Coordinates of C-alpha atoms in Angstrom, one line a residue:
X230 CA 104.2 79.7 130.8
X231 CA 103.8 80.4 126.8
X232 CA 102.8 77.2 125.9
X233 CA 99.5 77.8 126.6
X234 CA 99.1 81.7 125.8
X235 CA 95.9 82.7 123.9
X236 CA 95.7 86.1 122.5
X237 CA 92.9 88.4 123.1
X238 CA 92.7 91.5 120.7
X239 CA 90.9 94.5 121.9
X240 CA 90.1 97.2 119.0
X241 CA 89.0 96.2 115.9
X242 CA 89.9 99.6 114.2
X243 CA 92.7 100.0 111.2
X244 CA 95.5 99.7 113.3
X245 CA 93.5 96.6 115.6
X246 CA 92.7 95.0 112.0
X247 CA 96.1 94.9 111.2
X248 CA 96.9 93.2 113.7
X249 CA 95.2 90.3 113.7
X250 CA 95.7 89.9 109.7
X251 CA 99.8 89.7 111.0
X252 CA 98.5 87.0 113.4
X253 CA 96.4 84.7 111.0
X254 CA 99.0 85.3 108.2
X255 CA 101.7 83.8 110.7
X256 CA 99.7 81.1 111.6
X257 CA 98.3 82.2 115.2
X258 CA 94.7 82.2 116.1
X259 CA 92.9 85.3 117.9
X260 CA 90.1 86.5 119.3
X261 CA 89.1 90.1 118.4
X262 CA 86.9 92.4 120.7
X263 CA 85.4 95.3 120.3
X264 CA 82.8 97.5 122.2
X265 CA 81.2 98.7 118.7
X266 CA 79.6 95.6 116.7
X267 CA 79.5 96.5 113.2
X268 CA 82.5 98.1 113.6
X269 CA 83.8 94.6 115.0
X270 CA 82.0 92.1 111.8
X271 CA 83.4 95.1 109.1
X272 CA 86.5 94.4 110.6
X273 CA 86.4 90.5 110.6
X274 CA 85.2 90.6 107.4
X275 CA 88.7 92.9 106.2
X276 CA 90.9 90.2 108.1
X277 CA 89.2 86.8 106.5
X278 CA 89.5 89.0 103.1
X279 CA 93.1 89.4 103.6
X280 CA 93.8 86.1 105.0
X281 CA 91.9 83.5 103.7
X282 CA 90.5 82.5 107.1
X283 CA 88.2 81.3 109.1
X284 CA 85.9 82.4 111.8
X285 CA 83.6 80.9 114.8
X286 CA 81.9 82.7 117.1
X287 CA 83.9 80.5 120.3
X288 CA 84.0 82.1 123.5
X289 CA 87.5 82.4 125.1
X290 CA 87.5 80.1 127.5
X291 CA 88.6 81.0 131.1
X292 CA 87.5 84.7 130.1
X293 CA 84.4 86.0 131.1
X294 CA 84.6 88.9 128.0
X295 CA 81.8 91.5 128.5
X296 CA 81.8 93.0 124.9
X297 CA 81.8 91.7 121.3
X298 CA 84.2 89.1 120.6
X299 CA 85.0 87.0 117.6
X300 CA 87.5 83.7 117.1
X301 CA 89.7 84.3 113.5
X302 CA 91.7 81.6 113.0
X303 CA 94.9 81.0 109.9
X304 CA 93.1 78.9 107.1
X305 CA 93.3 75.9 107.6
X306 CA 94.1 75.9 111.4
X307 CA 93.1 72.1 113.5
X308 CA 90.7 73.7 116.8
X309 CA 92.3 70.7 118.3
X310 CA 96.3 72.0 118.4
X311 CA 97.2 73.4 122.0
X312 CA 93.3 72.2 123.0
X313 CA 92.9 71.2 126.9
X314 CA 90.9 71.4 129.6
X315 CA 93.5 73.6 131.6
X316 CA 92.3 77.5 131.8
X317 CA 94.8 79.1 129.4
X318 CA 97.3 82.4 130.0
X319 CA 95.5 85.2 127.9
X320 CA 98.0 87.7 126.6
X321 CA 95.5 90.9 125.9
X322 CA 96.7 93.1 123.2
X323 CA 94.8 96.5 123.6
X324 CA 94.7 98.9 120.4
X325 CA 91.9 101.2 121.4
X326 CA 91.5 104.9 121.5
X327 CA 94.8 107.0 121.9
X328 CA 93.4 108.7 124.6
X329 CA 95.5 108.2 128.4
X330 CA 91.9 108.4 130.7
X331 CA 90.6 105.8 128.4
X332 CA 93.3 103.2 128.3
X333 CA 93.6 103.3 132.3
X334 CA 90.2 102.8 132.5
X335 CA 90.0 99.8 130.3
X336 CA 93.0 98.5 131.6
X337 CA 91.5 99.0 135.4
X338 CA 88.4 96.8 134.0
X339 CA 90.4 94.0 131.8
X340 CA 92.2 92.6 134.8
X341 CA 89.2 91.5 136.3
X342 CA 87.8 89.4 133.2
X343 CA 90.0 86.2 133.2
X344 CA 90.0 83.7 135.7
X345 CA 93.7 83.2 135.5
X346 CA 96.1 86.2 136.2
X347 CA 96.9 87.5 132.5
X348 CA 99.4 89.2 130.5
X349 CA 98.8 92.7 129.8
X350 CA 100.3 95.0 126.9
X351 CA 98.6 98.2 125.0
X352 CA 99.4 98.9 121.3
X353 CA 100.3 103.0 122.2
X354 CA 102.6 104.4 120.0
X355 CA 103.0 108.0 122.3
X356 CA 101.5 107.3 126.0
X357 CA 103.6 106.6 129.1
X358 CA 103.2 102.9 130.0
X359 CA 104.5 103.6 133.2
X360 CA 101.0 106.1 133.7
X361 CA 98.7 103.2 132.1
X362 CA 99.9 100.8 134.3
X363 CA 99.4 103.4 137.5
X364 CA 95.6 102.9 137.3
X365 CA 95.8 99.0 137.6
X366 CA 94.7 97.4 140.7
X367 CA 96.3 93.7 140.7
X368 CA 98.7 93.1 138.1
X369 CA 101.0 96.2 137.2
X370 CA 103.9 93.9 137.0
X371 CA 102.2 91.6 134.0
X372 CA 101.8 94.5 131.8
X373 CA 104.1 96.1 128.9
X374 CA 103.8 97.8 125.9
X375 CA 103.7 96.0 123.2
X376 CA 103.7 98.6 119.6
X377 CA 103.4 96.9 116.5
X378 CA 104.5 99.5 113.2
X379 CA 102.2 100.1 110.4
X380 CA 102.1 98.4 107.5
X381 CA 101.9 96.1 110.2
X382 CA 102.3 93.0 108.0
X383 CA 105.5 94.8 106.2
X384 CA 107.3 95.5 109.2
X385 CA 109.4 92.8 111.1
X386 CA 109.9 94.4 114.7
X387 CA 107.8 95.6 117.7
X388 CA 108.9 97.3 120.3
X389 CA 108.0 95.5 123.9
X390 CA 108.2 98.5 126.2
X391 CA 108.9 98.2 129.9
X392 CA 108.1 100.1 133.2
X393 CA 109.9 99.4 136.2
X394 CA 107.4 96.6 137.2
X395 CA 107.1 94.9 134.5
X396 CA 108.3 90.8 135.7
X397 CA 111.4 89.2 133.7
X398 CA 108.7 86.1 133.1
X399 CA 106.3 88.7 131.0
X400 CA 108.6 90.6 129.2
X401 CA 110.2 87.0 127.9
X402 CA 106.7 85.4 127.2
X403 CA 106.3 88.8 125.0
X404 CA 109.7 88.6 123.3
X405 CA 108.6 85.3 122.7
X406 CA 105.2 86.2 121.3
X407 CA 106.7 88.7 118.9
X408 CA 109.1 86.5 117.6
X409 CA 105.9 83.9 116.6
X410 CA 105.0 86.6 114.5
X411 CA 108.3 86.6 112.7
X412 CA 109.0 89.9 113.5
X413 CA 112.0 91.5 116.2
X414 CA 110.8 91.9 119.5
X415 CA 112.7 95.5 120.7
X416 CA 113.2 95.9 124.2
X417 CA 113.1 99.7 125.1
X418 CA 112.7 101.6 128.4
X419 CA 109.5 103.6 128.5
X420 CA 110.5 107.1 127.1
X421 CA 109.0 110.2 125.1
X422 CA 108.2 108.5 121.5
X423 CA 110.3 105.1 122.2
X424 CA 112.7 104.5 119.9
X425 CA 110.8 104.1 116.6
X426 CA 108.4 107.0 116.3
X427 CA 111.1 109.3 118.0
X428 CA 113.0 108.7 115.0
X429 CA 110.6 109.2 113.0
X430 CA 108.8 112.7 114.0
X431 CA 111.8 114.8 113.6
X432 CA 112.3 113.2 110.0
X433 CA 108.7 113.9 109.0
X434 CA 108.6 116.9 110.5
X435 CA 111.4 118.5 108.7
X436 CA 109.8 116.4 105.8
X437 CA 107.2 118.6 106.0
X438 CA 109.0 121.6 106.9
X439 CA 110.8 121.1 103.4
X440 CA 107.5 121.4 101.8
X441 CA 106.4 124.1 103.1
X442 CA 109.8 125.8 102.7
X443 CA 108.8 125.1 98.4
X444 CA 110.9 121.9 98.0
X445 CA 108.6 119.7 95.6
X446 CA 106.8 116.6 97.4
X447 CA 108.5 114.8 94.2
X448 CA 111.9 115.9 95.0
X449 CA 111.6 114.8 98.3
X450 CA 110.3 111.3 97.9
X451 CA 112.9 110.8 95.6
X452 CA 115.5 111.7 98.5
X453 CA 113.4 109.6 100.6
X454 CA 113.6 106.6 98.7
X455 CA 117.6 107.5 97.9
X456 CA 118.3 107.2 101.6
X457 CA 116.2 104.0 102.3
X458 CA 113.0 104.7 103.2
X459 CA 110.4 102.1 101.8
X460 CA 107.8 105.4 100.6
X461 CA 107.6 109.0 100.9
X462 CA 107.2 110.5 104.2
X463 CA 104.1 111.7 102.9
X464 CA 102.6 108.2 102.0
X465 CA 103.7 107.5 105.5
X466 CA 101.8 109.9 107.5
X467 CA 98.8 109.0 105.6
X468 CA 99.6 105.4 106.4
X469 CA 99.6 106.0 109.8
X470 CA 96.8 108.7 109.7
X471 CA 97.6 112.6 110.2
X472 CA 96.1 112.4 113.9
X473 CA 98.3 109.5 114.8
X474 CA 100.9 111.0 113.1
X475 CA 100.7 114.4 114.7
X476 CA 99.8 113.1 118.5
X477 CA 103.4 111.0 117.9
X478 CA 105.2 113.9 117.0
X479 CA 103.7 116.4 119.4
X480 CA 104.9 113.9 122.1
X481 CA 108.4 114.1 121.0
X482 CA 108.6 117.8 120.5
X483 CA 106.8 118.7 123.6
X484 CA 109.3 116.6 125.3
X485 CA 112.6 117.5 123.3
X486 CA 111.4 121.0 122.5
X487 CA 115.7 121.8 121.4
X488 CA 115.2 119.0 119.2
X489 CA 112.4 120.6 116.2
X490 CA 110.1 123.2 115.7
X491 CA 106.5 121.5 114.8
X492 CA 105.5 122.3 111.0
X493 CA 101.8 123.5 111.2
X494 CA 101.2 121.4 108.2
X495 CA 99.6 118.2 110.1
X496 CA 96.8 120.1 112.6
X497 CA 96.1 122.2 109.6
X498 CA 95.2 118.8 108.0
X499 CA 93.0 117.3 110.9
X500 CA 91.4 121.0 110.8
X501 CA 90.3 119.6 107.2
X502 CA 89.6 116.3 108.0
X503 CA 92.3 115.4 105.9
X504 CA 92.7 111.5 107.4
X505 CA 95.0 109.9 105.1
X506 CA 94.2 106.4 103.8
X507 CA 91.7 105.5 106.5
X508 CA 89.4 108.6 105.1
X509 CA 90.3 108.7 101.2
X510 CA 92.3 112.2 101.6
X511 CA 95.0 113.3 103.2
X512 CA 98.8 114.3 101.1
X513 CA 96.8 112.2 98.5
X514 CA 93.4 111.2 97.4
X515 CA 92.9 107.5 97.9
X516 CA 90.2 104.8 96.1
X517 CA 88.1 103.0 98.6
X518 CA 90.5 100.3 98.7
X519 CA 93.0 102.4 99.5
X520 CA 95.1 102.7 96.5
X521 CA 97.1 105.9 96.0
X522 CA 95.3 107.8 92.9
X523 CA 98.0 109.4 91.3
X524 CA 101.4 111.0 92.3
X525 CA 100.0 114.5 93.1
X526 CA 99.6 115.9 96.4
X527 CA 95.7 116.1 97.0
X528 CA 93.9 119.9 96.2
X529 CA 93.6 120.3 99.8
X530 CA 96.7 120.0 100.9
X531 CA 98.4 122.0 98.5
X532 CA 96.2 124.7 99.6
X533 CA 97.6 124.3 103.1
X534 CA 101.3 123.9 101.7
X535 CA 100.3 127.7 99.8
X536 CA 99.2 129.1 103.0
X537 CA 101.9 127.9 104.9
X538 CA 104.4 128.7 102.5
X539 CA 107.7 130.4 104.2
X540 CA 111.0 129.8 103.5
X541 CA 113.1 130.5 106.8
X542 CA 115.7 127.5 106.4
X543 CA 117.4 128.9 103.4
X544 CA 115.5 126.1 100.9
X545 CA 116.6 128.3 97.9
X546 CA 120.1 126.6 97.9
X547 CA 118.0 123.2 98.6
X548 CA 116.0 123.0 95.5
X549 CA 116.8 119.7 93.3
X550 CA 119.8 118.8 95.5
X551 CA 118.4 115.4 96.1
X552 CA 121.5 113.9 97.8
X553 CA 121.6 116.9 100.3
X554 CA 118.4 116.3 101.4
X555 CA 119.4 112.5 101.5
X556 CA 121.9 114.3 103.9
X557 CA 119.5 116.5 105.8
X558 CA 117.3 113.3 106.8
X559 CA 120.4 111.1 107.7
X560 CA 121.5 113.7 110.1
X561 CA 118.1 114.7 111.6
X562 CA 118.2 110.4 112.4
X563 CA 121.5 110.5 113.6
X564 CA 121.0 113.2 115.9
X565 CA 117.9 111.7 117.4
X566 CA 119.6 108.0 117.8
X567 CA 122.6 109.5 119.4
X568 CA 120.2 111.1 122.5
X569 CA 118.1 108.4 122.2
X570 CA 121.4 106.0 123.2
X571 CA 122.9 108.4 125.6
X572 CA 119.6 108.5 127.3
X573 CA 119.5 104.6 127.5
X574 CA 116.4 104.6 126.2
X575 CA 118.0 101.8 123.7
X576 CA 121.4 101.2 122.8
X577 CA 122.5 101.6 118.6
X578 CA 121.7 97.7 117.8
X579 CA 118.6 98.5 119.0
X580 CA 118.1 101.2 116.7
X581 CA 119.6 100.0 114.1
X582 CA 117.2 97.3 114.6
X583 CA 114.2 99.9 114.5
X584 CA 115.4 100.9 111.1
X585 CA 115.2 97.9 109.4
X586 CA 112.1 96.2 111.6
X587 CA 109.8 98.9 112.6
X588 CA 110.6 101.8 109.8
X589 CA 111.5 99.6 106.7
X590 CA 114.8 101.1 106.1
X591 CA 117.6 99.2 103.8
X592 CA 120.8 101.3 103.2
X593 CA 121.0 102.4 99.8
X594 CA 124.8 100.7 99.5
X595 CA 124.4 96.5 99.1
X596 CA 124.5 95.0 102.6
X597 CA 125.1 98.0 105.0
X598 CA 123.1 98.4 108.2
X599 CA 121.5 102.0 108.7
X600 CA 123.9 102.6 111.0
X601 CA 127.2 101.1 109.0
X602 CA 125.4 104.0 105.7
X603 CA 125.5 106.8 108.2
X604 CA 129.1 106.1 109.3
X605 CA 129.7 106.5 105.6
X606 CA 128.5 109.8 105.4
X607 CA 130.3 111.1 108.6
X608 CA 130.4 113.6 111.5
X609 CA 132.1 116.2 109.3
X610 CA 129.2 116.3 107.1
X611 CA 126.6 116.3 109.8
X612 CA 128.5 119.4 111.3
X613 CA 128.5 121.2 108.1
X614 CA 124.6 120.7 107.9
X615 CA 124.1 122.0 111.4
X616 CA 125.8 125.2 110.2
X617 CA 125.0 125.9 106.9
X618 CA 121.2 125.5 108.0
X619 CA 121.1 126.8 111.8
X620 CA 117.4 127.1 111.4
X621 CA 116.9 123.7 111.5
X622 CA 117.5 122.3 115.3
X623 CA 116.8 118.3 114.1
X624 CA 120.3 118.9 112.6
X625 CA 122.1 120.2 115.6

């Protein structure tokens, strides 16, 4: 069934982009759709940049494809490899608008533009694949999530999420997909958040609630950084973008409301237009190539940090403990893996897994796992967190 899959990327925005610059740098060919043409050649342009490829303007064959498409192809890639007359399995990767109406539409359409049944996934990092696949006609059981991380080229994991339709035969030929990517393919059940950006929203949020309590963005990249993260959480939401960012962790904390109280930090932001790197301003100011200008939060967003400033979770006691905010953001992980495997939304291999691949996470102590560093710290301090800061429900 794989040997003949094609891919077929639709959404040729920053996330969509990234994409397809993971697939030409690990040697796969793609074609790349989008509705929007200029939005479609700036974005080739970005991927041959960042490549070294090559283009053509081939039709997918076997595919009748009603918008813009494009052919990108790994430099010097032979047109003739995996060539034959047979009509090919398309495996559709969809990263277009977050929106629920908008992905059920297109996904209501998409079935119907390949003469041979395809495989379905969507890129969503916070909607219910078991609602996007509601709205298809024919093929429910050939579709999945599939949710690649950003800095998609720096991170070696996807999660491939499943609904109770999804075929054994599709979920393997996406397993096997993921793993041509040289990345971890993570098979989760399809649950508030999933298992990566469920770890990750109460950890920015209380990132942010830090912040706003007066703990210095410096001193809390440096605890970042202590505990394993690859960047600040601040870099990182404006990696992923303050909207994505906030519509990820509004998902968890509508769903787990006894698990963190949102910071109003992030839809204070998109109030501002602050869009991180994708708009030159967001916790920094960014150059056009999006290069970080300087180690100072941005004007803006210290204004909002100002307005918002409150300290209700005892930060006074906080201020230049780095290693008990190392602590804090263990626990606030630990706590969320622990439902997340009592759930069986995942088991801990899983998430440890999610750590390293999806997150970017290496323990701070030689060759421990993320899970095998939090074992090091222990329950005992955990507990002690929950009570010396009761305020704070991502460490109950």
């Amino acid at each position: 069934m794989t040997e003949s899959i094609r891919v077929l990327l639709v959404g040729a925005g920053v996330v969509g982009r990234a994409i397809a610059t993971d697939h030409l740098l690990a040697g796969c060919e793609v074609w790349m759709a989008d509705r929007d043409e200029a939005v479609l050649s700036e974005a080739c342009d970005a991927v041959l940049r960042r490549t070294d490829g090559i283009a053509d303007s081939a039709s997918p064959w076997g595919a009748a494809v009603p918008i813009p498409v494009v052919h990108l192809m790994p430099h010097g890639h032979d047109e003739a490899i995996g060539a034959s007359d047979a009509l090919p399995t398309w495996m559709v990767i969809e990263s277009i608008a977050e929106k629920l109406p908008i992905k059920q539409a297109f996904f209501s359409e998409v079935e119907n533009w390949f003469s041979r049944s395809p495989i379905l996934t969507t890129n969503t990092s916070t909607l219910p694949i078991t609602e996007i696949a509601g709205s298809m006609q024919t093929h429910p059981a050939r579709f999945c999530g599939m949710h690649f991380f950003m800095p998609v080229v720096g991170r070696h994991a996807a999660e491939i999420i499943v609904h109770p339709q999804t075929s054994e035969a599709v979920i393997g030929a996406c397993e096997e997909h993921v793993r041509r990517l040289k990345k971890v393919p993570l098979r989760v059940l399809d649950s508030p958040g999933f298992v990566v950006n469920r770890m990750l929203a109460p950890y920015l949020n209380l990132s942010m609630q830090l912040l706003c309590a007066g703990i210095s963005a410096s001193t809390i990249r440096e605890a970042a950084l202590r505990y394993g993260m690859p960047m600040s959480p601040f870099e990182l939401i404006d990696l992923i973008g303050p909207r994505t960012a906030f519509d990820g962790g509004r998902v968890v904390w509508q769903s787990f409301p006894q698990r963190m109280d949102p910071s109003p930090l992030l839809p204070a932001m998109i109030k501002r237009s602050l869009l991180g790197v994708a708009g030159r301003k967001g916790f920094y100011d960014y150059s056009g190539d999006g290069e970080r200008n300087g180690d100072e939060l941005s004007e803006d967003v210290n204004a909002l940090v100002d307005r918002y400033l409150r300290d209700d979770i005892g930060a006074a006691e906080i201020q230049g403990d780095v290693q008990l905010i190392v602590d804090m953001f263990a626990a606030s992980m630990w706590r969320e893996a622990q439902a997340i495997d009592a759930s069986r939304v995942a088991d801990m291999e899983t998430i440890d897994q999610a750590m390293a691949g999806g997150l970017g996470y290496v323990a701070p102590a030689g060759e421990m796992t993320w899970r095998e560093h939090i074992e090091s710290i222990g329950e005992d301090r955990f507990r002690q967190l929950a009570e010396r800061f009761p305020n704070l429900k991502s460490l109950r």
